[in-house]
Short mmCIF file of C-alpha atoms in Angstrom, two decimals:
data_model
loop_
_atom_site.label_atom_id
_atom_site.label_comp_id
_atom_site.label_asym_id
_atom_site.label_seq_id
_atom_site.Cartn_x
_atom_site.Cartn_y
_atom_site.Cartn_z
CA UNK A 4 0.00 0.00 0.00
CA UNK A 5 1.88 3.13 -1.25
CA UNK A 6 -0.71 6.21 -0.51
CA UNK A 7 0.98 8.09 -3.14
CA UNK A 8 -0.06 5.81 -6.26
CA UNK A 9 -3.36 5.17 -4.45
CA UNK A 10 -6.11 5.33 -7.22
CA UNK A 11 -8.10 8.59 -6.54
CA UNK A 12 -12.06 7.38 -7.28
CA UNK A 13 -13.70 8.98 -4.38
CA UNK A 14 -17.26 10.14 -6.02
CA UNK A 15 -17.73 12.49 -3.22
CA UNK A 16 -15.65 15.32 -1.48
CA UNK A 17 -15.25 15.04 2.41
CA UNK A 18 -18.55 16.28 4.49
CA UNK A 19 -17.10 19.64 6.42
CA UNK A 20 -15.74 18.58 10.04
CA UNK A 21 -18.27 19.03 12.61
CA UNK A 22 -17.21 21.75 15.27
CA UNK A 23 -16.33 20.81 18.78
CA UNK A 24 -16.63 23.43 21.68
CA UNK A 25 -13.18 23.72 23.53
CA UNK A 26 -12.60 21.76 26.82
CA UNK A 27 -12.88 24.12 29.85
CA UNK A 28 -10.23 24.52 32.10
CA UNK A 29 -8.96 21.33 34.05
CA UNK A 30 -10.49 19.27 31.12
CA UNK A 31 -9.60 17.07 29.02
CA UNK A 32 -10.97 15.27 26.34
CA UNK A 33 -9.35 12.08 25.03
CA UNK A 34 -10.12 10.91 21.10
CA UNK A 35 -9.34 7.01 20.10
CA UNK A 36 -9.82 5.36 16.87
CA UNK A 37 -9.77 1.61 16.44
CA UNK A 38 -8.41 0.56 13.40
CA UNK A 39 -9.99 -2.00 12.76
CA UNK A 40 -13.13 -0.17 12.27
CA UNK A 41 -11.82 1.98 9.09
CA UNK A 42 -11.67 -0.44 6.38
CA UNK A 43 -13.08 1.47 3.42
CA UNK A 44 -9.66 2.19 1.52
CA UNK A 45 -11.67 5.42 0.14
CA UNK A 46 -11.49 7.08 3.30
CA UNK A 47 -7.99 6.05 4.36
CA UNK A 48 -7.06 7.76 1.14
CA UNK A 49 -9.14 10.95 1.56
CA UNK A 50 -7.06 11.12 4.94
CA UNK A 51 -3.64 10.55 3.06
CA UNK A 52 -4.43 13.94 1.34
CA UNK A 53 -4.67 15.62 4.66
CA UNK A 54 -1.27 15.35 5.44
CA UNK A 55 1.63 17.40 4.68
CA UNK A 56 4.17 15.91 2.38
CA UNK A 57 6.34 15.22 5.23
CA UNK A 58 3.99 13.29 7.10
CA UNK A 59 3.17 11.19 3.88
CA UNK A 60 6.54 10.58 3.54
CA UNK A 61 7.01 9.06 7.10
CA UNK A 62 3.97 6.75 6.63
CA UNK A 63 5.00 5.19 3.35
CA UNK A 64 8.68 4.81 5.29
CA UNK A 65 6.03 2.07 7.99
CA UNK A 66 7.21 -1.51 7.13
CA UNK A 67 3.71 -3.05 6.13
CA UNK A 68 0.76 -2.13 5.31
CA UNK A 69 -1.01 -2.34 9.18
CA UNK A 70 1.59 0.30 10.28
CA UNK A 71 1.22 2.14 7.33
CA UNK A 72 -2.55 2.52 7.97
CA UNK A 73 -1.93 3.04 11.67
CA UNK A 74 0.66 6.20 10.89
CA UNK A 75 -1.86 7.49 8.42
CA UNK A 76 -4.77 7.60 10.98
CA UNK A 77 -2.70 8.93 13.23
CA UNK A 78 -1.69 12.25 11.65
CA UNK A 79 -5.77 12.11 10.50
CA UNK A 80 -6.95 11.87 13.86
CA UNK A 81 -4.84 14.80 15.32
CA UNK A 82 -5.30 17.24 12.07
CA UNK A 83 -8.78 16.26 12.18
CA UNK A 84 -9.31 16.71 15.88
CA UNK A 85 -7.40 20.16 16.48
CA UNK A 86 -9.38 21.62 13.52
CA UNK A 87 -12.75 20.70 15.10
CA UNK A 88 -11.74 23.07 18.14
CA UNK A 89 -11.66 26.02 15.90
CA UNK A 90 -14.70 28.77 16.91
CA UNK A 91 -14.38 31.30 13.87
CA UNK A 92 -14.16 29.60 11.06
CA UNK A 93 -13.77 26.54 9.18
CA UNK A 94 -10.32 25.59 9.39
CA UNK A 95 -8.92 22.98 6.82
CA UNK A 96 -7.04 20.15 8.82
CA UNK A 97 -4.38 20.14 6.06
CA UNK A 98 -3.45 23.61 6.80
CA UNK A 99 -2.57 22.78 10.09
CA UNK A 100 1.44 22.46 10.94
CA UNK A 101 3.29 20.73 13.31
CA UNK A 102 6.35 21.12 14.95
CA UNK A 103 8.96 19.49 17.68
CA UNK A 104 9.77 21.78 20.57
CA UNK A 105 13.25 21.34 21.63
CA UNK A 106 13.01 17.97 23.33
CA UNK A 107 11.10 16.20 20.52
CA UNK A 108 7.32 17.01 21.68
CA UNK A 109 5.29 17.23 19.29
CA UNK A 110 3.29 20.25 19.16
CA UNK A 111 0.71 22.71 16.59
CA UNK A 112 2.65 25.88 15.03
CA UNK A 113 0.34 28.72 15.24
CA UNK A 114 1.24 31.33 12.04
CA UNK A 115 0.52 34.87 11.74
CA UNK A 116 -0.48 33.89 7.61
CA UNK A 117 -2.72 31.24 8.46
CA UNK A 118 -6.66 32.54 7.93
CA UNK A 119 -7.38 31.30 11.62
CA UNK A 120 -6.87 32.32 14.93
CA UNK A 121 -4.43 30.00 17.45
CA UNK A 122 -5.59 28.23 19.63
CA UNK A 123 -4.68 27.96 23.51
CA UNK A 124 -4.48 24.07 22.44
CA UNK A 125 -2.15 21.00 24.01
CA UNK A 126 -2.61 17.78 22.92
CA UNK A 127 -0.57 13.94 23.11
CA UNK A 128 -0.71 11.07 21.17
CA UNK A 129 -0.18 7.59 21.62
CA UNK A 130 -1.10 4.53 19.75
CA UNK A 131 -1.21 0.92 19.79
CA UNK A 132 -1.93 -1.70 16.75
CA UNK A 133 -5.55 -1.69 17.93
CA UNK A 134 -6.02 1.60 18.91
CA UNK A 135 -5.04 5.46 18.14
CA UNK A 136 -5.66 8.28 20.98
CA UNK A 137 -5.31 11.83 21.26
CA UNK A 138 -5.33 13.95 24.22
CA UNK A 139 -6.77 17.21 24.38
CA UNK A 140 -6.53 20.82 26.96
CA UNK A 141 -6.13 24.00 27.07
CA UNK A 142 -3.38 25.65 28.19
CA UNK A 143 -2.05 22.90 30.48
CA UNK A 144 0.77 19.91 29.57
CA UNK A 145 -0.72 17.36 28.91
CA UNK A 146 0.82 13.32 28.25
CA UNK A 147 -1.16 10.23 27.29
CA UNK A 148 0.02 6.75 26.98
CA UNK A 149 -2.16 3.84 25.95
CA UNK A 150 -0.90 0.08 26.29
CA UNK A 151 -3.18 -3.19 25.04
CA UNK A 152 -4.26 -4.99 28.16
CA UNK A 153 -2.82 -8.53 26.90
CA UNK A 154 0.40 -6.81 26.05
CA UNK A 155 3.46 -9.14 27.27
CA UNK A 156 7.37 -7.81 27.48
CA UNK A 157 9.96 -10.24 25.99
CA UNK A 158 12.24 -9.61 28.48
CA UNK A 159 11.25 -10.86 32.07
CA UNK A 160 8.91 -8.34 33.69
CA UNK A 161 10.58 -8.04 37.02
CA UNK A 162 14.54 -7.84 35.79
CA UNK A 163 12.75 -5.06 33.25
CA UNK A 164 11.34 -3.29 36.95
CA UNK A 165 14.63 -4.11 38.59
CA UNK A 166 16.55 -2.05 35.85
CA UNK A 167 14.31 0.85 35.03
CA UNK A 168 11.53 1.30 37.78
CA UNK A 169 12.32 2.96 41.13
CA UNK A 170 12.75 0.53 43.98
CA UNK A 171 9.48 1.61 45.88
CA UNK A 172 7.89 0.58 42.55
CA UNK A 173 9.77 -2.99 41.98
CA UNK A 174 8.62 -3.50 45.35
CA UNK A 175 5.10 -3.67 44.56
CA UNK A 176 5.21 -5.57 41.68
CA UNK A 177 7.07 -8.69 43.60
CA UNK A 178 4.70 -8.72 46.34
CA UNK A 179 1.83 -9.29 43.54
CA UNK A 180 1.76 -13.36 43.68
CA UNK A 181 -0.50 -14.15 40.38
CA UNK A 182 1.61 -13.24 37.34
CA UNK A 183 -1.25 -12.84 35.27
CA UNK A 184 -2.34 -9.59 37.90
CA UNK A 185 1.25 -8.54 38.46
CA UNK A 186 1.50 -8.12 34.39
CA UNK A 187 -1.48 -5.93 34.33
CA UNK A 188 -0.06 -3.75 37.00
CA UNK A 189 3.52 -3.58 35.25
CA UNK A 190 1.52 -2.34 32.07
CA UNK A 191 -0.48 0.07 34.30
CA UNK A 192 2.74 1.04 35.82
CA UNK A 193 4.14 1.50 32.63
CA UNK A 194 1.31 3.43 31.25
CA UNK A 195 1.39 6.13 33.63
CA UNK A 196 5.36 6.61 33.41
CA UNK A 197 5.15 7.45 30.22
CA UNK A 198 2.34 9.85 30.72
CA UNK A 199 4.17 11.48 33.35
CA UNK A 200 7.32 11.72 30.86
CA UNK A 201 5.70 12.94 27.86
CA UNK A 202 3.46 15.41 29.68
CA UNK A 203 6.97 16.88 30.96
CA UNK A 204 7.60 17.36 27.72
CA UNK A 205 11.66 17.35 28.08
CA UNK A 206 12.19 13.58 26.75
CA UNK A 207 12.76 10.35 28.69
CA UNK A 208 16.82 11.58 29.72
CA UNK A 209 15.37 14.11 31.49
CA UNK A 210 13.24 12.39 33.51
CA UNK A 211 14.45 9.01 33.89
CA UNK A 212 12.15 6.43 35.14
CA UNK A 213 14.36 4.77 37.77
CA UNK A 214 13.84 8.50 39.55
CA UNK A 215 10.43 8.84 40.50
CA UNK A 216 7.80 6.87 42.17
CA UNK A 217 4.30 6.42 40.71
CA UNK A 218 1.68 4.96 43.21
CA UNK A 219 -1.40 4.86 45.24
CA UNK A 220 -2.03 6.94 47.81
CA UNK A 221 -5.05 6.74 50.27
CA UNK A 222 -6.97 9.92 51.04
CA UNK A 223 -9.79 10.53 52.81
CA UNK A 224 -12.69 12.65 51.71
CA UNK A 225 -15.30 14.25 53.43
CA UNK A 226 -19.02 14.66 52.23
CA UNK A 227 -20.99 17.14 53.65
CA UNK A 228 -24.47 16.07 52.03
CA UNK A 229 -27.69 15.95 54.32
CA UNK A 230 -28.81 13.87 56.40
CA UNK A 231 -25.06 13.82 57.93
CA UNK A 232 -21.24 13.93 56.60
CA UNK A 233 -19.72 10.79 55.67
CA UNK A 234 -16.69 9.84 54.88
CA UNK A 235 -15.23 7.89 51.35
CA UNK A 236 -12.10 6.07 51.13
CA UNK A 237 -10.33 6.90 48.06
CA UNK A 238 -7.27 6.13 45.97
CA UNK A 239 -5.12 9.10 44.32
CA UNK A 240 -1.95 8.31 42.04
CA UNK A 241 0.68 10.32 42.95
CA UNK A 242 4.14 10.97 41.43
CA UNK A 243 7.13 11.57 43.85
CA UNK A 244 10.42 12.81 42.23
CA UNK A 245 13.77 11.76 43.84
CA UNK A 246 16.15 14.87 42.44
CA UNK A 247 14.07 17.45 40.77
CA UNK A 248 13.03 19.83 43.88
CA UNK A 249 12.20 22.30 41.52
CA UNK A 250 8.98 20.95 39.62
CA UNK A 251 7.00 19.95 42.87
CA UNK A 252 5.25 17.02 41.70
CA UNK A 253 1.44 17.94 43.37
CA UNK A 254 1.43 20.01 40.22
CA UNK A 255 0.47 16.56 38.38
CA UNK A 256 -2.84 14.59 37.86
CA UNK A 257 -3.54 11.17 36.62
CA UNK A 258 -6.14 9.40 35.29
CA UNK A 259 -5.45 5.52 34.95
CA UNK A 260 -8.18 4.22 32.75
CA UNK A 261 -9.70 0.79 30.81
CA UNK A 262 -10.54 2.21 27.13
CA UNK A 263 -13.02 -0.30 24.89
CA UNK A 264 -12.15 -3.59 27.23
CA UNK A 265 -8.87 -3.85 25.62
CA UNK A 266 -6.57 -1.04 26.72
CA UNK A 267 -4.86 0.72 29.80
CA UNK A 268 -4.73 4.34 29.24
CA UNK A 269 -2.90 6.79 31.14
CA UNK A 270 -4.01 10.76 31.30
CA UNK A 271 -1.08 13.07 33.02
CA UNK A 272 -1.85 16.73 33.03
CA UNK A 273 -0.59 19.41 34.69
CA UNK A 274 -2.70 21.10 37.41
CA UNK A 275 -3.99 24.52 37.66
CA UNK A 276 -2.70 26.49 40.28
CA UNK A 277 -6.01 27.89 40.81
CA UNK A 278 -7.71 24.68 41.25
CA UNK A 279 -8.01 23.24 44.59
CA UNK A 280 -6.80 20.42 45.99
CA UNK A 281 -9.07 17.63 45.62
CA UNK A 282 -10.77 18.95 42.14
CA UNK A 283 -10.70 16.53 39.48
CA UNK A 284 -9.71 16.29 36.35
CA UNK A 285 -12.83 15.90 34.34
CA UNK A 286 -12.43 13.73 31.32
CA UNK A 287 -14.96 13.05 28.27
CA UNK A 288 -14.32 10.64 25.86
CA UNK A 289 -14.93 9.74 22.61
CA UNK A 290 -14.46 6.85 19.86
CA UNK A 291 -14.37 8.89 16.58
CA UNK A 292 -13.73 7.70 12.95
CA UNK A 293 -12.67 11.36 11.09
CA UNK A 294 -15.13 12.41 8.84
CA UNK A 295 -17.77 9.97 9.86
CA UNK A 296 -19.11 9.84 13.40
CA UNK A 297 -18.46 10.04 17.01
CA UNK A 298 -19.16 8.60 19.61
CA UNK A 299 -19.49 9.41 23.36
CA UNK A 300 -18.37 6.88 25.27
CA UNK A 301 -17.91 8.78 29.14
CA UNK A 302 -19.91 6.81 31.32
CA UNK A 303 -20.30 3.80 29.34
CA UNK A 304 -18.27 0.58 29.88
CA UNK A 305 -16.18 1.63 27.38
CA UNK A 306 -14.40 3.89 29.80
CA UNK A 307 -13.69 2.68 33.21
CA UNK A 308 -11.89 4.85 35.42
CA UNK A 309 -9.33 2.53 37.61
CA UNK A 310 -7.39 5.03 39.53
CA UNK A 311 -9.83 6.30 41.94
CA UNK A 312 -11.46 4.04 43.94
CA UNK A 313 -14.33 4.95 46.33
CA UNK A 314 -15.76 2.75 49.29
CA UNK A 315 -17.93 4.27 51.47
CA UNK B 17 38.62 -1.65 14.18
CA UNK B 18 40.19 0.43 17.80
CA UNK B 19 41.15 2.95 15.27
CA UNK B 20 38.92 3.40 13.34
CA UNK B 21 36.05 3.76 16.82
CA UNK B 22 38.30 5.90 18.32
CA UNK B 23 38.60 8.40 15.56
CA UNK B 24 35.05 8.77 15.48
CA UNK B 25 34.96 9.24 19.07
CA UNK B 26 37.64 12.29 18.62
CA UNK B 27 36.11 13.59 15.83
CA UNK B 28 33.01 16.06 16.63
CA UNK B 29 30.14 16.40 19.43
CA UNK B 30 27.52 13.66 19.07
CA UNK B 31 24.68 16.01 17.16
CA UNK B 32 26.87 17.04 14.64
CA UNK B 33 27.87 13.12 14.15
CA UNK B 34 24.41 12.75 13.82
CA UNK B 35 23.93 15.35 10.88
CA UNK B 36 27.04 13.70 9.09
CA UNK B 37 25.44 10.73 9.59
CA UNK B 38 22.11 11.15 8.09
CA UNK B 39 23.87 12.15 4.64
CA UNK B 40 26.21 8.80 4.96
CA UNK B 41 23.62 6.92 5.42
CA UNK B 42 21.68 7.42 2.47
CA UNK B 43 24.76 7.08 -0.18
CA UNK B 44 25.70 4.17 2.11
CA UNK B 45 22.20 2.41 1.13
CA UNK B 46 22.39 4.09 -1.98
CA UNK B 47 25.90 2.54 -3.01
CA UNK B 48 25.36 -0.52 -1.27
CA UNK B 49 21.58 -1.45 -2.41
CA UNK B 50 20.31 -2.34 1.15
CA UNK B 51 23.46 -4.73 1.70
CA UNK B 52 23.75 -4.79 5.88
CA UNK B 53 27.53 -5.66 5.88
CA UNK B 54 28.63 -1.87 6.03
CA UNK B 55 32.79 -3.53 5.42
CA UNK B 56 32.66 -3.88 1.90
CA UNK B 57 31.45 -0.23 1.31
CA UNK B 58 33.48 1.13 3.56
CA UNK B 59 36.67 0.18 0.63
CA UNK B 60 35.12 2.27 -1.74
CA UNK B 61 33.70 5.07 0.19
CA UNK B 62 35.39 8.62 0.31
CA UNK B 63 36.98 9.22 3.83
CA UNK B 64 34.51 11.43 5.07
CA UNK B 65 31.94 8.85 4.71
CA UNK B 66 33.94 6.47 6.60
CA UNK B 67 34.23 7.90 9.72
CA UNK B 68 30.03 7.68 9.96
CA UNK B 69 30.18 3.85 9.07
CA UNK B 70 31.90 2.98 12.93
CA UNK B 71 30.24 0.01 13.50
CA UNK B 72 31.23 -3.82 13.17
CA UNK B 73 29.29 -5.52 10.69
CA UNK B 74 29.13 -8.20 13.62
CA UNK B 75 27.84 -5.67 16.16
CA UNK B 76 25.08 -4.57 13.24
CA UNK B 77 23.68 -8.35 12.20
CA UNK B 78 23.71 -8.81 16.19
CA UNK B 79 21.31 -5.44 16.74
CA UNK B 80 19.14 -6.72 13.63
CA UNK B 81 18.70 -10.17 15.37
CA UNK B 82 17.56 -8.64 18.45
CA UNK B 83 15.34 -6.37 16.97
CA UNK B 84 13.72 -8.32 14.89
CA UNK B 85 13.26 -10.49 17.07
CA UNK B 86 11.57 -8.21 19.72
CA UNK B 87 9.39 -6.56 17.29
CA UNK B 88 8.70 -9.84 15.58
CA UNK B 89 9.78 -8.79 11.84
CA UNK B 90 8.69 -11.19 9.33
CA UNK B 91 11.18 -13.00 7.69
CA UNK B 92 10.29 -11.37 4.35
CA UNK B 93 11.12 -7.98 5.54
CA UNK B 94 14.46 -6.43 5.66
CA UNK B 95 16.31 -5.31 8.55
CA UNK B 96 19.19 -3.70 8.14
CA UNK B 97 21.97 -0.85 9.37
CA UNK B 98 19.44 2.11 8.24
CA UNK B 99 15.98 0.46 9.57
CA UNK B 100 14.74 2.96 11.69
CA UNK B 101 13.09 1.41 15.08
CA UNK B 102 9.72 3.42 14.68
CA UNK B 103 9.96 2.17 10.88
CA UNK B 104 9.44 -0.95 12.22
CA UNK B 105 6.66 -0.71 14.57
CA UNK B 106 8.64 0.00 17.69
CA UNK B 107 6.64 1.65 20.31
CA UNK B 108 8.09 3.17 23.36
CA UNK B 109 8.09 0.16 25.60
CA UNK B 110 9.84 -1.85 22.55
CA UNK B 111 12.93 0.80 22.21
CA UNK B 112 13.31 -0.11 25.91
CA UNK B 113 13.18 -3.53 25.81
CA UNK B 114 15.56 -3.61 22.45
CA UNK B 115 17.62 -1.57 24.71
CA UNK B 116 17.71 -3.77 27.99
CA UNK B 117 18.47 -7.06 25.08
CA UNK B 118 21.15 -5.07 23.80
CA UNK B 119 22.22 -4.74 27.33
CA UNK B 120 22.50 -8.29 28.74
CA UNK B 121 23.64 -9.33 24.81
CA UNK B 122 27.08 -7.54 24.83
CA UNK B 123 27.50 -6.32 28.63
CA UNK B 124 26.90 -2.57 28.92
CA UNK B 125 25.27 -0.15 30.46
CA UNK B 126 23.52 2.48 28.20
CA UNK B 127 22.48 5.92 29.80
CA UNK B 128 19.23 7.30 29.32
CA UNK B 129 20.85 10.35 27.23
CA UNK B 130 22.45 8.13 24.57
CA UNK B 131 19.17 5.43 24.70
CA UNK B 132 17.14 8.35 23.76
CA UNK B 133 19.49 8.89 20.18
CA UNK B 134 18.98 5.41 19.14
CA UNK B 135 16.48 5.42 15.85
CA UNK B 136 18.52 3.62 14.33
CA UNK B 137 20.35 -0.39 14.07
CA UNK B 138 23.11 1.58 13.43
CA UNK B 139 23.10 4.19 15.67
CA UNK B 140 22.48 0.90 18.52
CA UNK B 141 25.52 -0.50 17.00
CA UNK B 142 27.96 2.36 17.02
CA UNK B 143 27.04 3.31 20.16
CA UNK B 144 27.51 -0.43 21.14
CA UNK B 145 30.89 -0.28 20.06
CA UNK B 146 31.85 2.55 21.40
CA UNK B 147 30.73 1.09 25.25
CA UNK B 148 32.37 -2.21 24.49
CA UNK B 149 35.55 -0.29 23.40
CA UNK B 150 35.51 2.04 26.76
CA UNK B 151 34.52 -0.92 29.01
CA UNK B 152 38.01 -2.49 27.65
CA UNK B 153 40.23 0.04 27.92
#
């Protein structure tokens, strides 16, 4: 499958995006797109002409045609997605560009020639074979990672925790007995590093992973509803950085999630200052396929949120 | 082959290697037609070009092998010196655990910093070379 020499018989032209109304602050909204669902080879190539030359050039460099398609829906889903979010007018996904800031993050270039205004936009991707996601605030850092449940390391799990996860961390994994749970929490584990990392934003050698600590921590909150206060257990993942004193790490909040059965996401954003200590991220969430529907999938069993748990 | 590593240790900071590096690369594939053993070009390559080509052709089909094995190639497709990880499907979690392999394969140690350079077989191999060399002297 070489995009470029794709025959062009598409009898219609794209419908126009359908506008999305930005998230407010401390929200996010996360966009995935299953593969497996876009088969028409139509559409695929109505997406190829999205993308910049560049971008075309680094999918046809994919070895195969399944991460060939996967690239491709990538760069669709993000030019796609960020032109949604624009208020004034209709702007055209391919006129979109991308750059790296100086650590490799990908991120929108907002020009004065461009016929739209910038938006106050962040956004991360991440993408397995069965699934693409994209991330989505404003103003604030934000870093997604998505894993496949069943996903399995070649190298033994533990000596991979031994040499790159922080001690507290390794501990917690050995104490899990069944393999089969101690695997889902290495992926989980996993999951939320990388978050962490990429909503840093500086690379992985900035941050390595062997110095910080990801975990559960218990809290307590208070209800004050009628007929009398009670009190919920609850479970908040918290980072703890060994040498960077500088970027206190309450700034950052996670959402550890189960996306369509098959996947661990991770959601790391940074927190507003103004926010206070025990508000939420609020997250909405949808299954999309560019051009052709969406889906909300927040409170469905297609999003289950597995980082906070309440008992009351 | 201690010669030939250590002059492209001397020679410049690691980025600029890296720029040098990208144009050797393609008239090494170019001139070579996808051949992985890097030796024979190196004979008829101008000397500029050979101080990009580092690596031992040993150290390069060793890096293949493990990386096609972790991101379960198929046999039909090529891997070679230029195959660039993400190329091949490599997410995050597979650069890692191509990294740890190449680790426990030839006895080093490799630093986040230089892990993060690797796109490449070749830059994996070089950079192998270049730890197995320090670790012996």
């Amino acid at each position: 499958m070489n995009i470029r020499c794709f025959q062009r018989n598409f009898s219609a032209a794209l419908p126009p995006l359908v506008p999305l109304q930005l998230p407010s602050p401390m929200e996010t909204h996360l966009w995935y797109v299953l593969p497996d669902e876009v088969k028409s080879w139509g559409l695929l190539n109505q997406y190829s002409e999205l993308l910049s030359p560049c971008e075309r050039e680094g999918v046809n460099r994919m070895r195969g045609d399944q991460l060939k398609k996967r690239a491709l829906l990538a760069r669709a889903l993000v030019r796609t997605t960020i032109a949604r979010y624009q208020t004034n007018s209709q702007m055209n996904p391919r006129s979109l560009k991308f750059r790296k800031n100086l650590y490799g993050k990908p991120e929108v270039e907002w020009r004065d020639e461009d016929n739209f205004s910038p938006l106050p936009l962040q956004f991360n991707l991440s993408h397995t074979s069965t699934m693409i996601a994209c991330g989505v605030t404003v103003n604030v850092p934000i870093g997604i990672d998505i894993e496949e449940k069943q996903r399995r390391t070649k190298n033994n799990l533990i000596a991979f925790a031994q040499r790159y996860f922080s001690a507290y961390e390794v501990k917690v994994l050995t104490t899990i007995s069944d393999p089969e749970v101690q695997r889902q929490e290495f992926i989980k584990l996993w999951t939320l590093k990388e978050a962490y990392v990429k909503a840093l934003g500086k690379g992985f050698s900035a941050v390595p992973f062997k110095t910080f600590t990801i975990r559960f921590r218990e809290t307590t909150l208070r209800n004050f509803h009628p007929p009398g206060s009670s009190v919920s257990e609850a479970s908040d993942i918290i980072v703890e950085s060994f040498d960077d004193p500088t970027n206190p790490t309450n700034n950052w909040q996670f959402t550890l999630l189960e996306v369509a059965g098959s996947h661990y996401g991770a959601i790391c954003i940074k927190k507003d200052r103004t926010a206070g200590a025990n508000e939420l991220m609020k997250l909405t969430v949808w299954k999309t396929v560019p051009f052709v529907e969406d889906v909300c999938v927040s409170g469905t069993d297609a999003v289950v949120d597995l980082g906070r748990i309440i008992e009351q | 082959m201690a010669s030939l590593a250590g002059s492209s240790i001397s020679m410049q900071p690691r980025h600029a290697l890296v720029t040098s590096r990208v144009s050797g690369l393609k008239l090494v594939s170019f001139m070579n037609q996808g051949r992985s053993s890097l030796s024979f070009g190196l004979r008829s390559m101008p000397a500029r070009l050979r101080i990009s080509c580092a690596a031992k052709p040993e150290t390069v089909d060793k890096v293949c092998e493990i990386v096609r094995k972790q991101l379960a190639v198929p046999s039909d497709k090529p891997v070679t010196g230029d195959s660039k990880f993400a190329d091949l499907g490599a997410d995050s979690l597979d650069t890692v655990e191509i990294v740890m392999g190449l680790e426990e394969e030839f006895g080093i140690t490799v630093e986040e910093d230089n892990a993060e350079n690797i796109a490449t077989v070749l830059d994996a191999a070089e950079l192998i070379d270049k730890l197995c060399s320090e670790k012996s002297s």
